[in-house]
Coordinates of C-alpha atoms in Angstrom, one line a residue:
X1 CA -56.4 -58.1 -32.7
X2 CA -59.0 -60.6 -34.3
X3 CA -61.5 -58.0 -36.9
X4 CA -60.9 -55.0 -35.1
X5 CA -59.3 -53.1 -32.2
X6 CA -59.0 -53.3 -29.1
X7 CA -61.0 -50.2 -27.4
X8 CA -59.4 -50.4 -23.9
X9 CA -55.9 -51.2 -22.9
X10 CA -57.8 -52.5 -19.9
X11 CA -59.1 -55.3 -21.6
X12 CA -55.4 -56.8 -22.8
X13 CA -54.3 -56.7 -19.4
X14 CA -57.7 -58.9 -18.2
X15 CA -56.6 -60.9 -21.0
X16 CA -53.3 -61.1 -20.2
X17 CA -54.3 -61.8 -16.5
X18 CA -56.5 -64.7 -17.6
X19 CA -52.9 -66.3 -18.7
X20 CA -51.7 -65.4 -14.7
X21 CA -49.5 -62.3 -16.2
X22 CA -49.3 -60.4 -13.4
X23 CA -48.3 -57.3 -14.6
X24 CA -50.8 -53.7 -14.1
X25 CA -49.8 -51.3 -17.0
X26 CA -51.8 -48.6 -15.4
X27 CA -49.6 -48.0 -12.7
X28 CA -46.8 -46.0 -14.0
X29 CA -49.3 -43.9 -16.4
X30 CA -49.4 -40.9 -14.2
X31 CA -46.5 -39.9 -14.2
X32 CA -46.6 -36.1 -14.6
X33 CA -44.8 -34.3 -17.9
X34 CA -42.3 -32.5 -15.6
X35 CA -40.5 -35.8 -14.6
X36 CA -40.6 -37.5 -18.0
X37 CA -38.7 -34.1 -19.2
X38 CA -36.7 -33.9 -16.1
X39 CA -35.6 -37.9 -16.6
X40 CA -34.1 -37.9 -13.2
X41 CA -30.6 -38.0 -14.5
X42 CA -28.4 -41.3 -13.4
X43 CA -25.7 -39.0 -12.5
X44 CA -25.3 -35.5 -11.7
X45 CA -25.8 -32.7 -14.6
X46 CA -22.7 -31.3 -13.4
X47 CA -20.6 -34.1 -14.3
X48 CA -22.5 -35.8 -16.9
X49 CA -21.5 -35.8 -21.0
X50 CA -24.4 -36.1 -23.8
X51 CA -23.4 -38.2 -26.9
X52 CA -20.8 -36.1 -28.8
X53 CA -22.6 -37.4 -32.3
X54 CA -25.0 -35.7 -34.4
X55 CA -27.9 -37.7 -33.8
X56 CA -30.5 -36.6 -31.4
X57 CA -31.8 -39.4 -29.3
X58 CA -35.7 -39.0 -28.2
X59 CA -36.8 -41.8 -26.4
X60 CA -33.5 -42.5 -24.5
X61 CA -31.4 -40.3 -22.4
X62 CA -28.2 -40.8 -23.3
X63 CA -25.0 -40.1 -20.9
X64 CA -21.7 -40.8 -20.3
X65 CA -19.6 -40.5 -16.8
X66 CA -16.0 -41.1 -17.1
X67 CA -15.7 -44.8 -18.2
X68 CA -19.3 -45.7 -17.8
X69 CA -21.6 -45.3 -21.1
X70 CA -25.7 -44.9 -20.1
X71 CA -28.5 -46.0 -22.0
X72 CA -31.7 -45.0 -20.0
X73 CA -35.3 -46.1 -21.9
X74 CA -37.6 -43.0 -21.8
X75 CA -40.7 -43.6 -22.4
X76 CA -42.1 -44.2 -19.0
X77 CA -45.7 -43.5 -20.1
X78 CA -45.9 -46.1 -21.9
X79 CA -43.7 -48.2 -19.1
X80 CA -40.5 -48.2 -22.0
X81 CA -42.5 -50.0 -24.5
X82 CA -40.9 -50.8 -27.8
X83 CA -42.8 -47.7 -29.6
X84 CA -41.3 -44.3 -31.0
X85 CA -37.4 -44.3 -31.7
X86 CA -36.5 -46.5 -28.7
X87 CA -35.1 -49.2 -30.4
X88 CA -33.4 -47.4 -33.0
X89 CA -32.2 -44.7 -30.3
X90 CA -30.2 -47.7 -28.2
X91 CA -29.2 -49.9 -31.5
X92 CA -27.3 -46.4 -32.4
X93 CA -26.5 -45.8 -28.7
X94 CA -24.8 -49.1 -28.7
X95 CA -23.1 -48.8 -31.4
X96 CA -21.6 -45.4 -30.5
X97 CA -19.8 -46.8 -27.8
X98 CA -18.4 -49.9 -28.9
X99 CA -16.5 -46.9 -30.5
X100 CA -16.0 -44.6 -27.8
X101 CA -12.3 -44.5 -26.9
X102 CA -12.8 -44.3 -23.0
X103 CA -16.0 -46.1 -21.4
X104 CA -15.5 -49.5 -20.0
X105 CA -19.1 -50.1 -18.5
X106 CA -22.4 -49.8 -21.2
X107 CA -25.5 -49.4 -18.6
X108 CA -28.9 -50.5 -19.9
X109 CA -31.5 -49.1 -17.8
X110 CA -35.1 -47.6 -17.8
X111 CA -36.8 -44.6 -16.3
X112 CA -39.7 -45.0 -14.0
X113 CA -40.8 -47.8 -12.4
X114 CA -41.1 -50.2 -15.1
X115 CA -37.4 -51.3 -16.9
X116 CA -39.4 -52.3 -20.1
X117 CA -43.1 -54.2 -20.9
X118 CA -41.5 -55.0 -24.3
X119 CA -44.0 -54.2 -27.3
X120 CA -45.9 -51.4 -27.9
X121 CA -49.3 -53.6 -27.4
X122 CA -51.5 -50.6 -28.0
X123 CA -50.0 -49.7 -31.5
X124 CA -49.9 -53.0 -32.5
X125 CA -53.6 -53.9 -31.8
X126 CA -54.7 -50.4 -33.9
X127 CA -52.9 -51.5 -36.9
X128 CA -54.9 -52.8 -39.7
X129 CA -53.1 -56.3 -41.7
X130 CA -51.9 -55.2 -45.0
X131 CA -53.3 -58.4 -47.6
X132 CA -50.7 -60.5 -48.8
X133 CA -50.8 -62.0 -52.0
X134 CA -50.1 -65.8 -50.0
X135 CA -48.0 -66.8 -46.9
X136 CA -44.7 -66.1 -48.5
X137 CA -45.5 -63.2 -48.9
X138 CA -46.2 -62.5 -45.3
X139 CA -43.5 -64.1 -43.8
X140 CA -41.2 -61.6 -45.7
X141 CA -42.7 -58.9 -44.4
X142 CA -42.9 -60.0 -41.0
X143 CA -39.1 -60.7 -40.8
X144 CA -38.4 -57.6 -42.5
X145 CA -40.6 -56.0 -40.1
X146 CA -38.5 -56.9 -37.2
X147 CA -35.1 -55.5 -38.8
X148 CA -34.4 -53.2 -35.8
X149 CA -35.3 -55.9 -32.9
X150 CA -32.6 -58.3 -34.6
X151 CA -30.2 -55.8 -35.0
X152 CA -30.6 -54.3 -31.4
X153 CA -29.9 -58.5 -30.1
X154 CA -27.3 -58.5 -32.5
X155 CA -25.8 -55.3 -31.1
X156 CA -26.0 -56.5 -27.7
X157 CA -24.4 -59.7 -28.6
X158 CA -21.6 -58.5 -30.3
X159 CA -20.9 -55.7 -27.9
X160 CA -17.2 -54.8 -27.0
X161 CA -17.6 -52.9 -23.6
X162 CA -19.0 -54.6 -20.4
X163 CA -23.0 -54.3 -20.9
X164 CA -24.7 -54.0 -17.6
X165 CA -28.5 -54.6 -17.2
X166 CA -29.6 -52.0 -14.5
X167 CA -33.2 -53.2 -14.0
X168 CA -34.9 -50.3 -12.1
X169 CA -38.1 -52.2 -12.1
X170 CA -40.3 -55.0 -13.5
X171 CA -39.5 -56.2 -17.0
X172 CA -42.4 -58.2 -19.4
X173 CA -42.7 -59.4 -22.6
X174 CA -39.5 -58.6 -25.0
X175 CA -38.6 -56.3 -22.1
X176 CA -38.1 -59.2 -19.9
X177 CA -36.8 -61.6 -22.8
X178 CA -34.1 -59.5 -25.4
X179 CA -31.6 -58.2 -22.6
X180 CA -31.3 -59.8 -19.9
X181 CA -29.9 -63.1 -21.2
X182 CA -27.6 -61.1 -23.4
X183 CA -25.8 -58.9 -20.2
X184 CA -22.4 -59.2 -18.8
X185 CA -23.8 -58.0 -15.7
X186 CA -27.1 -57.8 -14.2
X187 CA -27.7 -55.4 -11.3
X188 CA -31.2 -55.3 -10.2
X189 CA -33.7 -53.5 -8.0
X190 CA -35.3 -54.6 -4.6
X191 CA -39.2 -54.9 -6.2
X192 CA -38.0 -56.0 -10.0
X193 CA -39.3 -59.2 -11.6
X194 CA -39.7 -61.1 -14.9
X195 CA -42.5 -62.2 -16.8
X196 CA -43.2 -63.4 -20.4
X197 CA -46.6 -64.2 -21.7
X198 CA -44.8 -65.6 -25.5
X199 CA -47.0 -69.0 -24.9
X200 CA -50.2 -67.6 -23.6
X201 CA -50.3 -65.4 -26.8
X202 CA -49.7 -68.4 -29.1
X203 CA -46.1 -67.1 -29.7
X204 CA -42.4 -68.2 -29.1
X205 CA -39.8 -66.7 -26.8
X206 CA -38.2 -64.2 -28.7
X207 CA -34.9 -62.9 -30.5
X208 CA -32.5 -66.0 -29.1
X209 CA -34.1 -66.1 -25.5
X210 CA -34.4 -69.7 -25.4
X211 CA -30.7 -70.1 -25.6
X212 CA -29.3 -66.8 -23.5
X213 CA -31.2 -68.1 -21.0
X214 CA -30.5 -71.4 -20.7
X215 CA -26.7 -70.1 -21.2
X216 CA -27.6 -68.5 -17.6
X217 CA -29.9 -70.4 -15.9
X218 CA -30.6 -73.8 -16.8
X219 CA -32.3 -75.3 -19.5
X220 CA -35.1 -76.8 -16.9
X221 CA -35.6 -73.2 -15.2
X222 CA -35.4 -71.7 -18.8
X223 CA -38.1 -73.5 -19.9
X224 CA -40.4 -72.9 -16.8
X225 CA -39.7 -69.6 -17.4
X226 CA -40.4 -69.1 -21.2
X227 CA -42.7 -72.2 -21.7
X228 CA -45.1 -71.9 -18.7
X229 CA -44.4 -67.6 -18.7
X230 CA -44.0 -67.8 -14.7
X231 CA -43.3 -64.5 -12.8
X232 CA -39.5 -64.7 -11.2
X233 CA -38.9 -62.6 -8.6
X234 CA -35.6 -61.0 -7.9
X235 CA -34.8 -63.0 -5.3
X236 CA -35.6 -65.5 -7.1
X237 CA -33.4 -64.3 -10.3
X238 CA -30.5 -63.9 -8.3
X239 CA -30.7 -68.0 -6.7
X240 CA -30.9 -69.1 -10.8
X241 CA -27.7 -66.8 -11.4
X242 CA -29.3 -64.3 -13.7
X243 CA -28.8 -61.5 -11.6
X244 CA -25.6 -60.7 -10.0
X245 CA -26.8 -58.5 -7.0
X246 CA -30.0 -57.0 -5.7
X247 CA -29.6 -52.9 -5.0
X248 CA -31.8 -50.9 -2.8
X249 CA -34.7 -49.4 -4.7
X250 CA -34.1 -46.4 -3.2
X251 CA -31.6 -44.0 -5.7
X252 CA -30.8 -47.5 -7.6
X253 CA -29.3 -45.6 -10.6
X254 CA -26.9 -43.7 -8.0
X255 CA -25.9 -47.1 -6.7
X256 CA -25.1 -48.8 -9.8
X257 CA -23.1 -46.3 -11.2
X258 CA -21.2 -45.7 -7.6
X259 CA -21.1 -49.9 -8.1
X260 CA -19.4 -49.6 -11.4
X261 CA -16.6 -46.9 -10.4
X262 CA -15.8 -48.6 -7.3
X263 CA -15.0 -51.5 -9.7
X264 CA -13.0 -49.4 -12.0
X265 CA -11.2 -48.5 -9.1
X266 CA -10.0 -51.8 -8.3
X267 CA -9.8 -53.7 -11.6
X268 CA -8.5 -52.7 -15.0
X269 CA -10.9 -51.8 -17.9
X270 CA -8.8 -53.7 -20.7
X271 CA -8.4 -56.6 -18.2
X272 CA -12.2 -56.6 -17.7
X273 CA -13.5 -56.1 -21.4
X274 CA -11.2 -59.2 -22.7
X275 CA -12.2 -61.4 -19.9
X276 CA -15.4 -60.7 -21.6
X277 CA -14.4 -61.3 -25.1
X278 CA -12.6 -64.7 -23.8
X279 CA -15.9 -65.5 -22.4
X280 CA -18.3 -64.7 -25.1
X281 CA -16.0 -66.4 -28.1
X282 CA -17.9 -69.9 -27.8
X283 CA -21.1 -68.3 -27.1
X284 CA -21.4 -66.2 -30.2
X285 CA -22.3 -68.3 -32.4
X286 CA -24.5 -70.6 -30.7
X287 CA -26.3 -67.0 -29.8
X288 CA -26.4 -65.4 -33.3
X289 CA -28.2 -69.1 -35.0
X290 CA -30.2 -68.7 -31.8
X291 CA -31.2 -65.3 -32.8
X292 CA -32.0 -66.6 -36.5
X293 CA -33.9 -69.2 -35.3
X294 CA -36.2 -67.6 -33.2
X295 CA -36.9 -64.8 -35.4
X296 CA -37.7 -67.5 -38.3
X297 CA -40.1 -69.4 -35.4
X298 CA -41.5 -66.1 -34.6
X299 CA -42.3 -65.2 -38.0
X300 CA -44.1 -68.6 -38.7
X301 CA -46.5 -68.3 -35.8
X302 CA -47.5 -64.8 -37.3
X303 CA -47.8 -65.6 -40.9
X304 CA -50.1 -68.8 -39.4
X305 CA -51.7 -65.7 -37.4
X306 CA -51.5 -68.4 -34.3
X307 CA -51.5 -65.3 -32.1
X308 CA -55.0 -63.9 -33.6
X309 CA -56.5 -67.5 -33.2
X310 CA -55.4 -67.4 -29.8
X311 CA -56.5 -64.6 -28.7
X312 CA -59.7 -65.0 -30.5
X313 CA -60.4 -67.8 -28.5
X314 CA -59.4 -66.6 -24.9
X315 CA -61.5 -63.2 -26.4
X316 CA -64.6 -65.6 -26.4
X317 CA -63.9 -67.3 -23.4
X318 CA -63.7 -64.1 -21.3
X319 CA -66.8 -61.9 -23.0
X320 CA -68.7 -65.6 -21.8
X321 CA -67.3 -65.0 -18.2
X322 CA -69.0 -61.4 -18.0
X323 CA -72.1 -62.1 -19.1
X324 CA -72.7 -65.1 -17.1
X325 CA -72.0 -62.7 -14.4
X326 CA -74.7 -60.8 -12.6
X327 CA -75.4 -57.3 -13.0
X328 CA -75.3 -54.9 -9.8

């Protein structure tokens, strides 16, 4: 990320380590071609409905069971990262049910063991810095570069139905950061956690974190969070008032849409969707500025390429490590 690629993922992650991210990309790699194509449907083929629309989602399976819309990230490979269509695939998912006549419930979820590591590290690191005639210049691209990551917030924000965060698994980075403060409901998994490395990178917390979470948390926990990028636990998650309720890992997609029925059964979905709407109305705005803000922070850190410097400097602090180290 400083003159030239990276030429292992590896060394990111002992990068990233170096910070105390505790997160092991590796470990969800493996995962053989027959389950990514399988996608171990959230709800039985038998009773589950494809989007009715003509656009073909690729990188998320998208269902929907009686009142309960499903957004499941697929790109497990790559632990959900930000790459391919994914963003574009749930900004258009979102924004097909806000319309859909029926569905109470939107689920945001992931497949495989990760629910997202947010950006797509390893495409980013290959690609090569256009020149820009001065800092202007870059700035404009950079926010225009992150037209589909404001729109997805802005999505989520604005959402009608009752969005649900089913977090199968760890979340870092923008995976950890762009939902979760922005869901109705979060439901999470026995194992799942948080972590954001935005300060170890020399960046800010992204897309209107700062404020969702504070909103949810607390504006000292917030900041330990986001400012110091410490791992929280679900346990832990669920004490702060981020999550709502800890599921068994074990068929955890099963039990959040069995959850989420046994809720329709008891509580109207008009009743449910404006207590929403009544809840949200003084949030909105305070969450859309938020949203403008941080993109306009994040964009300044890039343009003053604060993260390259960064890096550059941990990147000379860790190749001094290894070769003060002994050979075997």
């Amino acid at each position: 990320m400083v003159n030239k690629p990276f030429r292992s993922f590896s060394f990111l992650s002992s990068f990233l380590r170096h910070f105390g991210v505790q997160f092991d990309p590796a470990e969800d790699y493996s995962l053989p071609d027959k389950v990514l194509k399988s996608s171990s449907p959230l709800v039985p083929s038998s009773s589950r409905m494809a989007s009715t629309g003509k656009y073909k989602y690729t990188d998320i399976i998208f269902e929907i069971k009686g009142k309960v819309g499903i957004i499941k990230l697929n790109r497990p490979k790559s632990l959900n990262a930000f790459g391919g269509r994914l963003l574009i695939d749930v900004i258009s998912a979102l924004r097909e049910l806000n319309e859909h006549p029926e569905t109470v419930f939107t689920v945001i979820t992931g497949e495989g063991r990760f629910f997202s590591s947010g950006a797509d590290v390893k495409a980013t690191i290959s690609r090569k810095d256009p020149e820009y005639a001065n800092p202007a210049e870059k700035k404009v691209a950079t926010v225009a570069g992150f037209a589909n990551a404001l729109e997805l917030v802005r999505s989520m924000v604005d959402h009608k139905k009752v969005l649900v965060l089913a977090l199968n698994g760890p979340a870092v980075g923008g995976g950890a950061a762009w939902f979760e403060g922005q869901a109705d409901i979060v439901l999470a998994a026995e194992g799942a956690y948080l972590q954001v490395p935005f300060s170890a990178l020399g960046l800010v917390p992204e897309f209107g974190s700062a404020t969702a979470f504070a909103h949810s948390m607390g504006v000292h926990r917030a900041n330990d969070f986001l400012m110091f990028g410490r791992k929280l636990t679900v346990e832990e998650l669920e004490k702060y008032g981020m999550v709502n309720r800890i599921l068994p890992k074990e068929n955890f997609h099963q039990k959040v849409l069995e959850f989420l029925e046994g809720q329709l059964e008891v509580n109207d979905g008009k009743s449910m969707m404006e207590m929403k709407r009544l809840q949200n109305i003084p949030l909105r705005r305070d969450r859309l500025m938020a949203l403008y803000d941080a993109l306009d922070a994040l964009a300044e850190r890039i343009t003053e390429n604060a993260h390259k410097k960064r890096f550059a400097e941990k990147n000379a602090e860790l190749n001094a490590k290894s070769k003060g180290k002994p050979k075997l």
